[in-house]
């Protein structure tokens, strides 16, 4: 099965360039194109357009499925423990593979600590709530600390050096760099199939900082959406978990509104996945709440951030 447009059969470099120039740079874009549009835009025969559209749809498994098939697909989803039973319960058992999970909340609400914890816990054997896998950690804010990995790994009964060796870390310097890393991830993970979680902490900060002002909102959103869809595809193709974080200001006056809309952007609104809002509580306690997940009951749970990591 093709994993990107480069793999489509009978598509040489010339046609590939035409497709990309015409904006059909992903399997998704091709899968939902009309044969006529694609044929004209890329200057290829109609029959070729029809053929590659079909191939793209097959690759993405776009077809009618029975509900039973959908159920069976979902049963294959695997879960990574957060080290808090309450938080796992809220998430329906833990962080899911084939899914993008977003943690959003104010500064200090625990987003980065959860990312550290998952990059350790993914390494645990399945009977302890892991996937015996490795982690990719993309850090945009410079808040990754190996000391925290060491402490959490020890507390989880893992050898700290081995645990650190199983985390592929990259600092993203700006949004273009972040997107370029995203572009390269597919190849990286194809070569390193033991990677079972990809973390981007935070996914939004560079975009917010670089695209300021109303007039830049649309451009920002377009770039961010492309990046997010890329990550979603990774989750689906490689059966891995994707975790993103998103810092939003606490706005007590907006308590009843959607907190992400309140800070100027339907940031991650149109991308499927699970969204978890984090809030500070007393001391080391934090509150987690699921936001608009179709299959999970609404509710709040309390967890704690300790020296050993995330706990109940
Ligand atoms: P966010 O990423 O949402 O801004 P963090 O995940 O960085 O927030 O959480 C920061 C909080 O984590 C700190 O306020 C502190 O309470 C807690 N924390 C960080 N390191 C430790 C530690 N070594 N021991 C206990 N708690 C810690
Ligand atoms: Mg953080």
Tab-separated table of C-alpha atoms and ligand atoms in Angstrom:
chain	number	residue	atom	x	y	z
A	1	UNK	CA	0.000	0.000	0.000
A	2	UNK	CA	1.310	3.497	-0.800
A	3	UNK	CA	2.169	5.512	2.300
A	4	UNK	CA	2.735	8.777	0.470
A	5	UNK	CA	2.219	10.146	-3.032
A	6	UNK	CA	5.758	9.127	-3.980
A	7	UNK	CA	4.617	5.509	-3.694
A	8	UNK	CA	1.679	5.770	-6.129
A	9	UNK	CA	2.209	3.295	-8.939
A	10	UNK	CA	3.066	4.642	-12.351
A	11	UNK	CA	3.663	8.161	-11.043
A	12	UNK	CA	7.042	9.337	-12.240
A	13	UNK	CA	8.988	12.364	-11.082
A	14	UNK	CA	7.436	14.652	-13.717
A	15	UNK	CA	3.846	13.854	-12.749
A	16	UNK	CA	4.810	13.952	-9.077
A	17	UNK	CA	6.099	17.496	-9.496
A	18	UNK	CA	2.939	18.530	-11.343
A	19	UNK	CA	0.778	17.118	-8.579
A	20	UNK	CA	2.742	18.888	-5.862
A	21	UNK	CA	2.771	22.176	-7.780
A	22	UNK	CA	-0.992	21.914	-8.167
A	23	UNK	CA	-1.374	21.466	-4.409
A	24	UNK	CA	-2.013	17.725	-4.417
A	25	UNK	CA	0.863	16.931	-2.135
A	26	UNK	CA	-0.770	14.297	0.045
A	27	UNK	CA	-2.728	11.095	-0.421
A	28	UNK	CA	-5.652	12.784	1.349
A	29	UNK	CA	-5.735	15.635	-1.146
A	30	UNK	CA	-5.739	13.206	-4.056
A	31	UNK	CA	-8.260	10.837	-2.489
A	32	UNK	CA	-10.935	13.522	-2.267
A	33	UNK	CA	-10.182	15.246	-5.587
A	34	UNK	CA	-12.478	14.933	-8.588
A	35	UNK	CA	-10.829	13.170	-11.546
A	36	UNK	CA	-11.558	16.147	-13.819
A	37	UNK	CA	-9.995	18.689	-11.464
A	38	UNK	CA	-6.958	16.544	-10.882
A	39	UNK	CA	-6.511	15.867	-14.579
A	40	UNK	CA	-6.629	19.572	-15.478
A	41	UNK	CA	-4.608	20.830	-12.520
A	42	UNK	CA	-1.791	18.331	-12.924
A	43	UNK	CA	-1.959	18.062	-16.731
A	44	UNK	CA	-2.399	14.298	-16.673
A	45	UNK	CA	-4.864	12.127	-18.627
A	46	UNK	CA	-8.264	11.618	-17.048
A	47	UNK	CA	-7.718	7.877	-16.826
A	48	UNK	CA	-4.471	8.396	-14.927
A	49	UNK	CA	-6.243	10.768	-12.554
A	50	UNK	CA	-8.999	8.215	-11.953
A	51	UNK	CA	-6.470	5.496	-11.316
A	52	UNK	CA	-4.376	7.389	-8.772
A	53	UNK	CA	-7.488	8.681	-6.979
A	54	UNK	CA	-8.630	5.101	-6.555
A	55	UNK	CA	-5.200	4.069	-5.375
A	56	UNK	CA	-5.079	6.924	-2.853
A	57	UNK	CA	-8.521	5.961	-1.524
A	58	UNK	CA	-7.524	2.321	-1.174
A	59	UNK	CA	-4.329	3.364	0.588
A	60	UNK	CA	-6.283	5.439	3.085
A	61	UNK	CA	-8.936	2.748	3.360
A	62	UNK	CA	-11.680	5.153	2.318
A	63	UNK	CA	-14.689	2.949	1.639
A	64	UNK	CA	-17.872	1.828	3.327
A	65	UNK	CA	-17.200	-0.313	6.347
A	66	UNK	CA	-19.690	-2.187	8.448
A	67	UNK	CA	-20.108	-1.143	12.065
A	68	UNK	CA	-18.624	-4.494	13.019
A	69	UNK	CA	-15.472	-3.705	11.041
A	70	UNK	CA	-15.290	-0.340	12.778
A	71	UNK	CA	-15.593	-2.111	16.106
A	72	UNK	CA	-12.816	-4.558	15.227
A	73	UNK	CA	-10.530	-1.707	14.180
A	74	UNK	CA	-11.136	0.060	17.460
A	75	UNK	CA	-10.433	-3.147	19.381
A	76	UNK	CA	-6.906	-3.053	17.962
A	77	UNK	CA	-6.267	0.287	19.623
A	78	UNK	CA	-3.699	-0.097	22.359
A	79	UNK	CA	-3.247	2.046	25.443
A	80	UNK	CA	-0.433	3.617	27.416
A	81	UNK	CA	-0.924	4.247	31.107
A	82	UNK	CA	-0.476	7.758	32.497
A	83	UNK	CA	0.504	6.337	35.917
A	84	UNK	CA	-2.709	7.798	37.346
A	85	UNK	CA	-5.657	5.422	37.546
A	86	UNK	CA	-8.023	8.368	37.637
A	87	UNK	CA	-6.569	9.918	34.492
A	88	UNK	CA	-6.442	6.529	32.747
A	89	UNK	CA	-10.095	6.053	33.655
A	90	UNK	CA	-10.997	9.437	32.211
A	91	UNK	CA	-9.229	8.496	28.972
A	92	UNK	CA	-11.019	5.152	28.742
A	93	UNK	CA	-7.965	3.166	29.836
A	94	UNK	CA	-5.010	5.355	28.890
A	95	UNK	CA	-3.494	7.216	25.945
A	96	UNK	CA	-4.650	5.477	22.773
A	97	UNK	CA	-2.675	4.504	19.698
A	98	UNK	CA	-4.105	5.573	16.305
A	99	UNK	CA	-5.302	8.707	18.040
A	100	UNK	CA	-4.108	12.234	18.581
A	101	UNK	CA	-4.532	13.295	22.195
A	102	UNK	CA	-4.308	16.974	23.001
A	103	UNK	CA	-3.603	18.311	26.483
A	104	UNK	CA	-4.416	21.969	26.805
A	105	UNK	CA	-4.310	24.262	29.780
A	106	UNK	CA	-2.595	27.174	31.431
A	107	UNK	CA	1.110	27.383	32.296
A	108	UNK	CA	2.044	24.901	35.023
A	109	UNK	CA	-1.064	22.768	34.562
A	110	UNK	CA	1.032	19.634	33.962
A	111	UNK	CA	1.172	19.274	30.171
A	112	UNK	CA	4.939	18.814	30.000
A	113	UNK	CA	5.028	16.480	32.996
A	114	UNK	CA	2.449	14.222	31.311
A	115	UNK	CA	4.553	14.207	28.116
A	116	UNK	CA	7.620	13.137	30.092
A	117	UNK	CA	5.618	10.440	31.863
A	118	UNK	CA	4.248	8.977	28.627
A	119	UNK	CA	7.665	8.924	26.980
A	120	UNK	CA	8.742	6.735	29.900
A	121	UNK	CA	5.575	4.651	30.233
A	122	UNK	CA	5.417	3.699	26.534
A	123	UNK	CA	8.543	1.665	27.272
A	124	UNK	CA	6.875	-0.479	29.934
A	125	UNK	CA	5.775	-3.995	28.971
A	126	UNK	CA	2.072	-4.362	28.135
A	127	UNK	CA	1.291	-6.005	31.468
A	128	UNK	CA	2.488	-2.817	33.174
A	129	UNK	CA	0.550	-0.496	30.920
A	130	UNK	CA	3.096	0.190	28.180
A	131	UNK	CA	3.771	-0.935	24.618
A	132	UNK	CA	7.430	-1.977	25.003
A	133	UNK	CA	8.043	0.908	22.610
A	134	UNK	CA	10.135	4.015	22.138
A	135	UNK	CA	9.241	7.708	22.066
A	136	UNK	CA	9.842	10.670	19.771
A	137	UNK	CA	9.821	13.937	21.717
A	138	UNK	CA	9.634	17.209	19.809
A	139	UNK	CA	10.245	20.107	22.147
A	140	UNK	CA	9.357	23.586	20.957
A	141	UNK	CA	9.680	25.413	24.268
A	142	UNK	CA	12.929	23.999	25.611
A	143	UNK	CA	11.222	22.518	28.657
A	144	UNK	CA	12.368	18.908	28.223
A	145	UNK	CA	14.423	17.727	31.223
A	146	UNK	CA	16.366	14.474	31.198
A	147	UNK	CA	16.392	14.671	34.998
A	148	UNK	CA	12.628	14.163	35.008
A	149	UNK	CA	12.946	11.160	32.674
A	150	UNK	CA	15.573	9.694	34.972
A	151	UNK	CA	13.405	10.162	38.059
A	152	UNK	CA	10.233	8.846	36.411
A	153	UNK	CA	12.049	5.858	34.886
A	154	UNK	CA	13.539	4.868	38.261
A	155	UNK	CA	10.135	5.163	39.904
A	156	UNK	CA	8.605	3.021	37.148
A	157	UNK	CA	11.228	0.307	37.667
A	158	UNK	CA	13.086	0.957	34.414
A	159	UNK	CA	16.814	1.374	34.000
A	160	UNK	CA	17.160	5.175	33.671
A	161	UNK	CA	19.917	5.171	31.031
A	162	UNK	CA	18.054	2.639	28.888
A	163	UNK	CA	14.890	4.691	29.265
A	164	UNK	CA	16.680	7.857	28.137
A	165	UNK	CA	18.252	5.953	25.243
A	166	UNK	CA	14.763	5.022	24.053
A	167	UNK	CA	13.612	8.616	23.692
A	168	UNK	CA	14.491	10.386	20.422
A	169	UNK	CA	14.594	14.068	21.256
A	170	UNK	CA	14.582	17.050	18.917
A	171	UNK	CA	14.272	20.746	19.683
A	172	UNK	CA	12.198	22.594	17.068
A	173	UNK	CA	13.602	26.083	16.609
A	174	UNK	CA	10.694	27.691	14.771
A	175	UNK	CA	7.473	26.701	13.036
A	176	UNK	CA	9.140	25.931	9.699
A	177	UNK	CA	11.602	23.683	11.480
A	178	UNK	CA	8.737	22.035	13.319
A	179	UNK	CA	6.947	21.336	10.036
A	180	UNK	CA	10.159	20.006	8.482
A	181	UNK	CA	10.568	17.621	11.412
A	182	UNK	CA	6.980	16.520	10.831
A	183	UNK	CA	7.776	15.907	7.156
A	184	UNK	CA	10.744	13.719	8.092
A	185	UNK	CA	8.948	11.738	10.776
A	186	UNK	CA	7.280	9.299	8.415
A	187	UNK	CA	10.639	8.112	7.119
A	188	UNK	CA	12.160	8.106	10.594
A	189	UNK	CA	9.397	5.959	12.007
A	190	UNK	CA	9.444	3.610	9.041
A	191	UNK	CA	13.087	3.002	9.965
A	192	UNK	CA	12.382	2.905	13.708
A	193	UNK	CA	9.130	0.954	13.979
A	194	UNK	CA	9.531	0.528	17.729
A	195	UNK	CA	8.497	4.175	18.137
A	196	UNK	CA	5.020	3.983	19.641
A	197	UNK	CA	4.452	7.560	20.715
A	198	UNK	CA	5.169	10.914	19.062
A	199	UNK	CA	4.987	13.914	21.383
A	200	UNK	CA	4.930	17.571	20.323
A	201	UNK	CA	5.226	19.905	23.329
A	202	UNK	CA	3.855	22.399	22.481
A	203	UNK	CA	2.358	22.165	19.034
A	204	UNK	CA	1.159	25.777	18.946
A	205	UNK	CA	3.741	28.038	20.601
A	206	UNK	CA	5.900	28.789	17.530
A	207	UNK	CA	2.837	29.385	15.379
A	208	UNK	CA	1.353	31.747	17.950
A	209	UNK	CA	4.615	33.659	18.300
A	210	UNK	CA	5.342	33.962	14.577
A	211	UNK	CA	1.897	34.568	13.133
A	212	UNK	CA	0.606	37.415	15.200
A	213	UNK	CA	-2.217	39.703	14.179
A	214	UNK	CA	-5.603	38.987	12.666
A	215	UNK	CA	-4.363	39.172	9.094
A	216	UNK	CA	-2.065	36.204	9.696
A	217	UNK	CA	-4.597	33.959	11.381
A	218	UNK	CA	-5.654	32.155	8.223
A	219	UNK	CA	-2.078	31.431	7.140
A	220	UNK	CA	-1.230	30.214	10.626
A	221	UNK	CA	-4.239	27.944	10.727
A	222	UNK	CA	-3.483	26.472	7.329
A	223	UNK	CA	0.103	25.586	8.267
A	224	UNK	CA	-0.898	24.236	11.628
A	225	UNK	CA	-3.675	22.115	10.137
A	226	UNK	CA	-1.296	20.566	7.651
A	227	UNK	CA	1.120	19.737	10.459
A	228	UNK	CA	-1.675	18.227	12.556
A	229	UNK	CA	-2.992	16.110	9.713
A	230	UNK	CA	0.490	14.827	9.107
A	231	UNK	CA	0.689	13.748	12.743
A	232	UNK	CA	-2.757	12.147	12.608
A	233	UNK	CA	-1.693	10.128	9.570
A	234	UNK	CA	1.387	8.868	11.406
A	235	UNK	CA	-0.853	7.680	14.231
A	236	UNK	CA	-3.024	5.756	11.797
A	237	UNK	CA	-0.347	4.292	9.564
A	238	UNK	CA	2.034	3.182	12.291
A	239	UNK	CA	-0.491	2.378	15.038
A	240	UNK	CA	1.136	4.811	17.423
A	241	UNK	CA	-0.048	7.436	19.873
A	242	UNK	CA	0.362	11.129	19.116
A	243	UNK	CA	0.331	13.594	21.989
A	244	UNK	CA	0.253	17.316	21.461
A	245	UNK	CA	0.049	20.119	23.965
A	246	UNK	CA	-1.423	23.556	23.624
A	247	UNK	CA	-0.994	26.347	26.134
A	248	UNK	CA	-4.111	28.385	26.711
A	249	UNK	CA	-4.498	31.195	29.157
A	250	UNK	CA	-6.833	30.740	32.065
A	251	UNK	CA	-9.752	33.095	31.526
A	252	UNK	CA	-12.030	32.987	34.549
A	253	UNK	CA	-14.426	35.385	32.810
A	254	UNK	CA	-14.759	32.879	29.965
A	255	UNK	CA	-15.510	29.987	32.269
A	256	UNK	CA	-18.617	28.970	30.392
A	257	UNK	CA	-17.278	29.575	26.917
A	258	UNK	CA	-14.920	27.422	24.957
A	259	UNK	CA	-11.516	28.262	26.422
A	260	UNK	CA	-9.647	27.663	23.183
A	261	UNK	CA	-11.869	29.941	21.176
A	262	UNK	CA	-11.408	32.561	23.865
A	263	UNK	CA	-7.702	32.991	23.149
A	264	UNK	CA	-8.241	33.702	19.490
A	265	UNK	CA	-8.234	30.616	17.387
A	266	UNK	CA	-10.191	27.507	16.741
A	267	UNK	CA	-6.746	26.058	16.997
A	268	UNK	CA	-7.195	22.336	17.065
A	269	UNK	CA	-10.903	22.265	16.635
A	270	UNK	CA	-11.169	20.516	13.305
A	271	UNK	CA	-8.727	17.722	13.879
A	272	UNK	CA	-10.143	14.478	15.208
A	273	UNK	CA	-8.875	13.141	18.490
A	274	UNK	CA	-9.266	13.433	22.209
A	275	UNK	CA	-8.931	16.790	23.911
A	276	UNK	CA	-8.147	17.026	27.600
A	277	UNK	CA	-8.280	20.279	29.493
A	278	UNK	CA	-5.956	20.583	32.483
A	279	UNK	CA	-6.440	22.991	35.356
A	280	UNK	CA	-4.404	23.808	38.437
A	281	UNK	CA	-5.853	22.879	41.768
A	282	UNK	CA	-4.486	22.941	45.315
A	283	UNK	CA	-0.754	22.244	45.670
A	284	UNK	CA	0.372	19.465	43.386
A	285	UNK	CA	-3.190	18.501	42.429
A	286	UNK	CA	-4.440	19.029	38.904
A	287	UNK	CA	-7.878	18.620	37.351
A	288	UNK	CA	-8.371	16.925	33.981
A	289	UNK	CA	-11.533	17.161	31.931
A	290	UNK	CA	-12.392	15.568	28.585
A	291	UNK	CA	-13.693	17.991	26.000
A	292	UNK	CA	-16.007	16.846	23.217
A	293	UNK	CA	-14.851	13.235	22.841
A	294	UNK	CA	-17.600	11.329	21.046
A	295	UNK	CA	-17.066	8.030	22.841
A	296	UNK	CA	-16.065	9.053	26.352
A	297	UNK	CA	-18.377	10.195	29.114
A	298	UNK	CA	-17.895	13.760	30.295
A	299	UNK	CA	-16.357	14.189	33.668
A	300	UNK	CA	-13.471	15.498	35.697
A	301	UNK	CA	-10.768	13.713	37.637
A	302	UNK	CA	-8.005	14.832	39.972
A	303	UNK	CA	-4.409	13.662	39.645
A	304	UNK	CA	-1.123	14.738	41.226
A	305	UNK	CA	2.331	15.743	39.981
A	306	UNK	CA	4.994	14.279	42.251
A	307	UNK	CA	8.762	13.852	42.180
A	308	UNK	CA	8.141	10.302	40.864
A	309	UNK	CA	5.866	11.595	38.138
A	310	UNK	CA	2.129	11.607	37.503
A	311	UNK	CA	0.198	9.857	40.275
A	312	UNK	CA	-3.286	9.663	41.727
B	1	LIG	P1	2.899	23.001	31.696
B	1	LIG	O1	3.711	22.225	30.724
B	1	LIG	O2	1.449	22.721	31.621
B	1	LIG	O3	3.197	24.466	31.686
B	1	LIG	P2	4.380	21.423	33.582
B	1	LIG	O4	4.013	20.095	33.073
B	1	LIG	O5	5.733	21.934	33.288
B	1	LIG	O6	3.300	22.519	33.150
B	1	LIG	O7	4.132	21.367	35.122
B	1	LIG	C1	4.889	22.141	35.972
B	1	LIG	C2	4.600	21.655	37.378
B	1	LIG	O8	5.118	20.350	37.550
B	1	LIG	C3	5.302	22.513	38.376
B	1	LIG	O9	4.437	23.553	38.770
B	1	LIG	C4	5.549	21.542	39.500
B	1	LIG	O10	4.457	21.629	40.384
B	1	LIG	C5	5.528	20.181	38.870
B	1	LIG	N1	6.862	19.595	38.892
B	1	LIG	C6	7.861	19.795	38.025
B	1	LIG	N2	8.976	19.134	38.390
B	1	LIG	C7	8.658	18.488	39.534
B	1	LIG	C8	9.371	17.644	40.424
B	1	LIG	N3	10.658	17.316	40.213
B	1	LIG	N4	8.718	17.164	41.490
B	1	LIG	C9	7.444	17.473	41.716
B	1	LIG	N5	6.709	18.286	40.932
B	1	LIG	C10	7.310	18.787	39.844
B	2	LIG	MG1	5.043	22.846	29.283
